[in-house]
Short mmCIF file of C-alpha atoms in Angstrom, two decimals:
data_model
loop_
_atom_site.label_atom_id
_atom_site.label_comp_id
_atom_site.label_asym_id
_atom_site.label_seq_id
_atom_site.Cartn_x
_atom_site.Cartn_y
_atom_site.Cartn_z
CA MET A 1 -17.65 -3.14 -45.54
CA SER A 2 -17.31 -3.40 -49.32
CA ASP A 3 -16.36 -5.98 -51.91
CA THR A 4 -15.75 -5.93 -55.66
CA GLY A 5 -17.80 -9.00 -56.49
CA VAL A 6 -20.62 -9.53 -58.95
CA GLY A 7 -23.14 -7.49 -56.97
CA MET A 8 -26.80 -8.37 -56.38
CA PRO A 9 -30.00 -7.59 -58.24
CA ARG A 10 -32.77 -5.66 -56.45
CA ALA A 11 -34.88 -8.81 -56.07
CA LEU A 12 -32.20 -10.36 -53.87
CA LEU A 13 -31.58 -7.17 -51.88
CA GLU A 14 -35.15 -7.26 -50.63
CA LYS A 15 -34.67 -10.75 -49.17
CA ILE A 16 -31.11 -10.96 -47.86
CA PHE A 17 -32.04 -10.13 -44.25
CA GLU A 18 -34.80 -12.73 -44.11
CA PRO A 19 -34.01 -15.71 -41.87
CA PHE A 20 -32.90 -18.83 -43.73
CA PHE A 21 -32.68 -17.03 -47.07
CA THR A 22 -29.51 -18.01 -48.93
CA THR A 23 -28.20 -18.15 -52.48
CA LYS A 24 -25.72 -20.89 -51.62
CA ASP A 25 -26.11 -24.49 -52.62
CA PRO A 26 -28.03 -26.77 -50.23
CA GLY A 27 -25.93 -27.76 -47.22
CA LYS A 28 -23.47 -24.88 -47.65
CA GLY A 29 -25.26 -22.13 -45.76
CA THR A 30 -27.97 -21.60 -43.14
CA GLY A 31 -29.22 -18.23 -44.30
CA LEU A 32 -28.92 -16.87 -40.76
CA GLY A 33 -25.73 -14.79 -41.01
CA LEU A 34 -27.18 -11.48 -42.16
CA SER A 35 -30.42 -11.84 -40.20
CA THR A 36 -28.42 -12.45 -37.02
CA SER A 37 -26.18 -9.48 -37.74
CA LEU A 38 -29.20 -7.24 -38.26
CA GLY A 39 -30.72 -8.44 -35.00
CA ILE A 40 -27.55 -7.58 -33.09
CA VAL A 41 -27.32 -4.12 -34.64
CA LYS A 42 -30.99 -3.39 -33.93
CA SER A 43 -30.56 -4.45 -30.31
CA HIS A 44 -28.10 -1.55 -30.03
CA ALA A 45 -30.59 0.86 -31.65
CA GLY A 46 -28.71 0.83 -34.94
CA PHE A 47 -29.40 -0.12 -38.53
CA ILE A 48 -27.66 -1.51 -41.62
CA SER A 49 -27.71 0.04 -45.07
CA ILE A 50 -26.75 -1.84 -48.21
CA TYR A 51 -25.85 -0.70 -51.70
CA SER A 52 -25.13 -3.13 -54.49
CA GLU A 53 -24.45 -2.68 -58.17
CA GLN A 54 -24.22 -5.66 -60.45
CA GLY A 55 -20.77 -6.12 -61.88
CA ARG A 56 -19.20 -3.69 -59.38
CA GLY A 57 -19.81 -5.11 -55.91
CA THR A 58 -21.70 -4.52 -52.68
CA THR A 59 -21.25 -2.18 -49.72
CA PHE A 60 -22.67 -2.70 -46.22
CA LYS A 61 -22.69 0.15 -43.71
CA VAL A 62 -23.48 -0.35 -40.03
CA PHE A 63 -24.79 2.64 -38.08
CA LEU A 64 -24.82 2.72 -34.28
CA PRO A 65 -25.84 5.62 -32.02
CA ALA A 66 -23.04 7.61 -30.47
CA VAL A 67 -23.04 7.38 -26.67
CA GLN A 68 -21.36 9.79 -24.28
CA ALA A 69 -19.52 7.25 -22.21
CA ASP A 70 -18.69 7.95 -18.60
CA VAL A 71 -14.97 8.42 -18.60
CA ALA A 72 -13.38 7.41 -15.35
CA PRO A 73 -11.22 10.19 -13.93
CA PRO A 74 -7.52 9.43 -14.03
CA GLN A 75 -6.45 7.76 -10.85
CA LYS A 76 -4.05 9.67 -8.70
CA GLU A 77 -0.71 8.04 -8.40
CA ILE A 78 -0.42 6.56 -4.94
CA PRO A 79 2.91 7.51 -3.42
CA ARG A 80 5.06 4.60 -2.45
CA LEU A 81 5.39 3.78 1.20
CA ILE A 82 8.59 5.11 2.70
CA LYS A 83 10.97 2.45 3.93
CA GLY A 84 13.49 2.90 6.66
CA ASN A 85 17.24 2.45 6.52
CA GLY A 86 17.59 0.00 9.36
CA GLU A 87 16.98 2.57 12.11
CA LEU A 88 16.34 1.14 15.56
CA VAL A 89 13.00 2.17 17.08
CA LEU A 90 12.07 1.79 20.74
CA LEU A 91 8.33 1.10 20.66
CA VAL A 92 6.56 1.69 23.98
CA GLU A 93 2.91 0.58 23.99
CA ASP A 94 0.89 -1.17 26.69
CA GLU A 95 -1.80 -2.41 24.27
CA THR A 96 -0.47 -5.79 23.15
CA ASN A 97 -2.28 -5.95 19.80
CA ILE A 98 -1.30 -2.42 18.81
CA ARG A 99 2.30 -3.07 19.80
CA ARG A 100 2.52 -6.32 17.83
CA VAL A 101 0.95 -4.90 14.67
CA THR A 102 3.10 -1.77 14.81
CA LYS A 103 6.25 -3.84 15.34
CA MET A 104 5.42 -6.10 12.38
CA THR A 105 4.69 -3.09 10.17
CA LEU A 106 7.95 -1.36 11.02
CA GLU A 107 10.04 -4.48 10.54
CA LYS A 108 8.35 -5.11 7.19
CA HIS A 109 9.46 -1.64 6.09
CA ASN A 110 13.11 -1.98 7.05
CA TYR A 111 13.11 -0.69 10.62
CA ARG A 112 14.47 -2.58 13.61
CA VAL A 113 12.32 -2.58 16.73
CA LEU A 114 12.79 -2.94 20.46
CA GLU A 115 9.45 -3.22 22.24
CA ALA A 116 8.42 -2.33 25.77
CA ASN A 117 4.96 -2.76 27.25
CA ASP A 118 5.30 -0.02 29.88
CA GLY A 119 7.49 2.82 31.09
CA PRO A 120 9.75 0.90 33.52
CA GLU A 121 10.59 -1.68 30.84
CA ALA A 122 11.29 1.12 28.37
CA LEU A 123 13.69 2.77 30.84
CA ALA A 124 15.59 -0.48 31.32
CA ILE A 125 15.90 -1.11 27.58
CA PHE A 126 16.88 2.47 26.86
CA ALA A 127 19.62 2.43 29.50
CA GLN A 128 21.28 -0.45 27.66
CA GLU A 129 20.59 0.49 24.03
CA MET A 130 20.41 4.30 23.97
CA ASP A 131 23.43 4.68 21.69
CA SER A 132 21.78 2.47 19.05
CA ILE A 133 18.21 3.77 19.28
CA SER A 134 17.28 6.35 16.64
CA VAL A 135 13.78 7.24 17.81
CA VAL A 136 11.37 6.46 20.64
CA LEU A 137 7.73 5.94 19.69
CA THR A 138 5.69 5.98 22.87
CA ASP A 139 2.06 5.87 23.88
CA MET A 140 0.97 8.69 26.16
CA ARG A 141 -1.38 6.80 28.48
CA MET A 142 0.25 3.85 30.21
CA PRO A 143 0.26 2.39 33.73
CA TYR A 144 3.10 3.05 36.17
CA ILE A 145 4.77 5.79 34.10
CA ASP A 146 2.84 7.78 31.51
CA GLY A 147 4.31 9.00 28.24
CA ILE A 148 5.24 12.48 29.42
CA ALA A 149 7.02 11.21 32.53
CA LEU A 150 8.83 8.63 30.41
CA ILE A 151 10.01 11.23 27.90
CA ARG A 152 11.29 13.44 30.72
CA ALA A 153 13.29 10.54 32.14
CA LEU A 154 14.72 9.47 28.79
CA LYS A 155 15.71 13.03 27.89
CA LYS A 156 17.76 13.19 31.08
CA MET A 157 19.62 10.14 29.86
CA LYS A 158 20.02 11.37 26.27
CA PRO A 159 18.84 14.94 25.62
CA ASP A 160 19.01 14.76 21.81
CA MET A 161 16.84 11.66 21.49
CA ILE A 162 13.99 11.96 18.99
CA PHE A 163 10.50 11.19 20.29
CA ILE A 164 7.15 10.50 18.65
CA GLY A 165 4.12 10.81 20.90
CA SER A 166 1.31 8.41 20.03
CA THR A 167 -1.76 10.35 21.07
CA GLY A 168 -5.54 10.07 21.11
CA GLN A 169 -8.16 12.82 21.27
CA GLU A 170 -8.10 12.69 25.06
CA ASP A 171 -4.40 13.68 24.98
CA GLU A 172 -4.91 16.98 23.14
CA PRO A 173 -4.83 19.10 26.35
CA ARG A 174 -1.32 17.73 27.02
CA LEU A 175 0.15 18.50 23.60
CA ALA A 176 1.46 21.83 24.83
CA GLU A 177 3.27 20.04 27.64
CA LEU A 178 4.86 17.68 25.13
CA GLN A 179 5.96 20.58 22.97
CA GLU A 180 7.59 22.19 25.98
CA LEU A 181 9.65 19.00 26.25
CA GLY A 182 10.73 19.47 22.65
CA VAL A 183 8.44 16.78 21.23
CA VAL A 184 7.24 17.96 17.82
CA ASN A 185 6.31 14.62 16.25
CA PHE A 186 2.85 13.25 16.96
CA LEU A 187 1.08 10.15 15.71
CA GLY A 188 -2.67 10.36 16.21
CA LYS A 189 -4.57 7.19 17.01
CA PRO A 190 -5.90 5.28 15.23
CA TYR A 191 -3.16 5.30 12.60
CA ASP A 192 -2.57 3.27 9.46
CA THR A 193 0.66 2.11 7.84
CA ARG A 194 1.08 5.19 5.65
CA LYS A 195 0.61 7.62 8.53
CA LEU A 196 2.96 5.63 10.75
CA LEU A 197 5.75 5.53 8.17
CA THR A 198 5.29 9.16 7.14
CA VAL A 199 5.57 10.49 10.70
CA LEU A 200 8.49 8.20 11.47
CA GLU A 201 10.40 9.17 8.33
CA SER A 202 9.81 12.85 9.08
CA ALA A 203 11.05 12.43 12.63
CA VAL A 204 14.28 10.59 11.87
CA SER A 205 15.20 12.86 8.96
CA LYS A 206 14.96 16.14 10.86
CA GLU A 207 18.19 17.93 11.55
CA LEU A 208 18.29 18.60 15.26
CA GLU A 209 20.60 21.04 16.99
CA PRO A 210 23.55 19.19 18.47
CA LEU A 211 23.10 18.61 22.17
CA ARG A 212 25.54 17.19 24.64
CA LYS A 213 24.70 13.56 25.33
CA LYS A 214 24.22 12.67 28.95
CA VAL A 215 24.59 9.02 29.81
CA ILE A 216 23.63 7.78 33.24
CA THR A 217 24.02 4.27 34.50
CA GLY A 218 23.74 2.17 37.63
CA ALA A 219 22.49 4.07 40.69
CA GLN A 220 21.70 7.17 38.60
CA TYR A 221 19.30 5.11 36.44
CA GLN A 222 17.63 3.77 39.57
CA ASN A 223 17.11 7.34 40.79
CA VAL A 224 15.48 8.36 37.50
CA ALA A 225 13.16 5.35 37.51
CA HIS A 226 12.22 6.07 41.11
CA SER A 227 11.62 9.77 40.49
CA VAL A 228 9.03 9.15 37.76
CA ALA A 229 7.21 6.33 39.51
CA PRO A 230 3.74 7.27 40.80
#
């Protein structure tokens, strides 16, 4: 910092950093400005140099040590969560809390949801709404009718329906059986919102080979429900 003022004689230069030293008139200065500045600079392991020439001005230079700062790595851009396009999902889950949270998550991200707490209820809902349902997300371990038996029954009603199997580690031995049924979409438990939406978006966007739709009603539905009951 430099000025083009009158400068200072050497006698003053030796005193300017002393506390309470000032050349101002009484009541117009405390004499603490430069001493405070020097204290701050020294606290950062620095120093101040001063050069003054009478009639030409004064220059102050502040020196501080260079520090290799820890630079935070650039944050990876978090991909946006994928929203649905109003697809209707049949959610089959016997765990009430999981079913409720999953339903709320899907509805928040622009999916519509029909929920069933077991296989028989899912069969009844599917029989009425199969033409509107885009995908069935079902747990594998449920009372009355397990996930594999449910998928078999629903595929008889609509062969080209898309299924997502919600599986845990204990279901791994049955994955081959699911694949034989044409189920290629799996959602491992526990799952978070991103995993849920990613698997669902992948499932509904796949181009499946056209299959002839089979619709069964009335007594035929009763036979299917009976055939998969334990």
